[in-house]
XYZ file of C-alpha atoms in Angstrom:
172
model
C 25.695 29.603 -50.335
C 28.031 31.052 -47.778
C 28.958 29.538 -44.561
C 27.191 31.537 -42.610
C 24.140 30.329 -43.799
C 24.960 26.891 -43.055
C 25.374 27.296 -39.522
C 22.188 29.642 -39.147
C 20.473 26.796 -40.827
C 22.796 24.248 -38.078
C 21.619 26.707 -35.374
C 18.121 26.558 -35.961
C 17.866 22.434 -36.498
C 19.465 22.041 -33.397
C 17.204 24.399 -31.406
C 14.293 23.092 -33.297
C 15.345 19.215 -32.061
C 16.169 20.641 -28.325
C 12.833 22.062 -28.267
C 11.572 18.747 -29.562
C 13.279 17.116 -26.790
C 12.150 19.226 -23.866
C 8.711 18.850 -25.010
C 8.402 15.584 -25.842
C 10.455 14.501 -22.016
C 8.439 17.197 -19.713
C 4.728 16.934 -21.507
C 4.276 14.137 -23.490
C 5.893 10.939 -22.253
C 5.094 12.079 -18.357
C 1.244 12.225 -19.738
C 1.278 9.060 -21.769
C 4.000 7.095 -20.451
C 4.582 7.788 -17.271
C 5.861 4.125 -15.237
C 2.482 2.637 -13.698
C 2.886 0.090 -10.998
C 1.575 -3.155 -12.287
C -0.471 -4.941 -9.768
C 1.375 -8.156 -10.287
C 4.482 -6.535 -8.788
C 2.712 -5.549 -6.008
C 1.385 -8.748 -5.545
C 4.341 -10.568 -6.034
C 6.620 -8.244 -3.014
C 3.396 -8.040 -0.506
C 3.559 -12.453 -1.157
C 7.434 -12.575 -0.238
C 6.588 -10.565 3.213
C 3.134 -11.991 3.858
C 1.162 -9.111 3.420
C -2.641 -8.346 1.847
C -2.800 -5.355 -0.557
C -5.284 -2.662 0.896
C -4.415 -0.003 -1.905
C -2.048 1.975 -3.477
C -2.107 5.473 -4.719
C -0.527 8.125 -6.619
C 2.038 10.358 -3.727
C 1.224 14.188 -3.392
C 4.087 16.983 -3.882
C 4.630 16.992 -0.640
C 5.224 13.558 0.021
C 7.290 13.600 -3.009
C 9.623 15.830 -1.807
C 9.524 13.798 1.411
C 10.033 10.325 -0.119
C 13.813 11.048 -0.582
C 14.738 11.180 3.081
C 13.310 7.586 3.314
C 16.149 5.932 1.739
C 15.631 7.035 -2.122
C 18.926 7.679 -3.572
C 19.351 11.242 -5.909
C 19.252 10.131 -9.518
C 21.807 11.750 -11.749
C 21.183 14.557 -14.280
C 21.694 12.186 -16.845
C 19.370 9.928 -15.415
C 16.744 11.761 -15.264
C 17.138 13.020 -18.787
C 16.696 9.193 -20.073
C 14.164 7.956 -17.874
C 11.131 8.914 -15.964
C 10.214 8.199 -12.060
C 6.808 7.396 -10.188
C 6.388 7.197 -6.940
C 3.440 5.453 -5.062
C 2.377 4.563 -1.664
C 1.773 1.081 -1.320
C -0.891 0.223 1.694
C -0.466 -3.664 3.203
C -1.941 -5.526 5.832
C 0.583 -8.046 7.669
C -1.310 -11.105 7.723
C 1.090 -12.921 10.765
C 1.710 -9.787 12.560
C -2.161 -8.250 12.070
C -1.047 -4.833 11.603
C -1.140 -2.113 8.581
C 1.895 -1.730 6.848
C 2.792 1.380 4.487
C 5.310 1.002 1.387
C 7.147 4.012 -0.673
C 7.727 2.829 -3.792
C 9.286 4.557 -6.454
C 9.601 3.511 -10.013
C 12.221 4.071 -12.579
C 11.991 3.496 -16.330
C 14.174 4.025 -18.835
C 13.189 5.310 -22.330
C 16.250 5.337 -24.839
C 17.728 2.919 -27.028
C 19.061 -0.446 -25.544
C 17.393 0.510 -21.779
C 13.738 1.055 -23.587
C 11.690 -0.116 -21.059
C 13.622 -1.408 -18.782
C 11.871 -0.965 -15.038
C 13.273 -0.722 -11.837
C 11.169 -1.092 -8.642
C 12.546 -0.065 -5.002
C 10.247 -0.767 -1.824
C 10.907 0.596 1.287
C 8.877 0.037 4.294
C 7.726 2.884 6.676
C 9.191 3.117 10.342
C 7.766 6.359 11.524
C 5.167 5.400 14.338
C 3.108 8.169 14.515
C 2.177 7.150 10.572
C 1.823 3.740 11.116
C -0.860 4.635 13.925
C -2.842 7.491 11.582
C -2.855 4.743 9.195
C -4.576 1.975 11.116
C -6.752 4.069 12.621
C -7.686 5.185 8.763
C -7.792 1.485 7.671
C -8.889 -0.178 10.807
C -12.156 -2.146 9.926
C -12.762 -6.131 9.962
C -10.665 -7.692 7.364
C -11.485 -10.929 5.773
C -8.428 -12.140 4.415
C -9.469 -14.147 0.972
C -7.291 -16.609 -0.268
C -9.217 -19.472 -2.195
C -13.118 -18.930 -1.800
C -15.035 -15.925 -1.763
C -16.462 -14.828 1.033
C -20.195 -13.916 -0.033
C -20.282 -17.309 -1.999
C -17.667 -19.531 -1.706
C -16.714 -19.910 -5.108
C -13.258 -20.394 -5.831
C -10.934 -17.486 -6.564
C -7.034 -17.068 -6.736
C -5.569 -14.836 -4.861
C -4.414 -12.033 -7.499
C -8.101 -11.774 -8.440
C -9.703 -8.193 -7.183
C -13.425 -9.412 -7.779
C -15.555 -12.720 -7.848
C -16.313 -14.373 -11.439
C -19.542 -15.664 -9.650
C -21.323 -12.550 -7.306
C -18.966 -9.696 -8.570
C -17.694 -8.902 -5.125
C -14.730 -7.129 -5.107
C -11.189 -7.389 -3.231
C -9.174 -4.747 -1.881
């Protein structure tokens, strides 16, 4: 066979595996294994500041393009080739200070060889005012704050639970 051939048949592997690549980064792994935040973490960073977990959701485009003037550094090209990002919006309730608190968090994991994985969590707190009040206002009903009985029948619960064993009354 001539040479030619050979890198044709070079050519078209490597095309075929970039393809691969692209596909696989951009439509399968941000479908099926796209970083989730675990509610443990949550729990654990809302105990270290006192806070109550109200919710957390999933950030629009919007805010995602806003998110990096918060404090978010500008991954690399190469990082973003081997990992993929969340980001979330983490809603608290300061237990000593009574007042909402809202959290950006963004979420970073890694998914080659060596780094497979590997998760990396970064919390910042919201300062903007005007937020803080739309978000109270939003939020602002009579909190019970549950840390070892329920409520509605005061049987005995830990504090990462999200519903009673006994009445099924669930936890925010």
């Amino acid at each position: 066979m001539e040479p030619s051939i050979y890198i044709a048949f070079l050519v078209f592997i490597l095309f075929f595996l970039s393809v691969w690549f692209l596909i696989s980064k951009f439509l399968f792994y941000p479908i099926f294994f796209k970083p989730k935040l675990n509610s443990s973490d949550t729990f654990k960073f809302l105990e270290s500041i006192n806070c109550s977990l109200i919710a957390y959701v999933d950030l629009s485009k919007r805010e995602k393009k806003e998110i990096r003037s918060k404090g978010f550094r500008e991954r690399t090209l190469f990082e973003k080739l081997i990992s993929l990002q969340s980001e979330y919006k983490v809603i608290a309730y300061a237990i000593d200070e009574k007042k909402y608190k809202l959290f950006w968090v963004e979420i970073f994991q890694y998914y080659v060889p060596f780094y497979f994985g590997r998760r990396q969590l970064n919390f910042i707190e919201e300062t903007n005012s005007e937020l803080l009040n739309e978000l109270s206002k939003n939020y602002d009903k009579n909190i019970i704050i549950v840390k070892t009985e329920c409520p509605a029948c005061n049987n005995k619960v830990n504090i990462e639970d999200l519903e009673c064993n006994s009445c099924g009354l669930i936890f925010k």
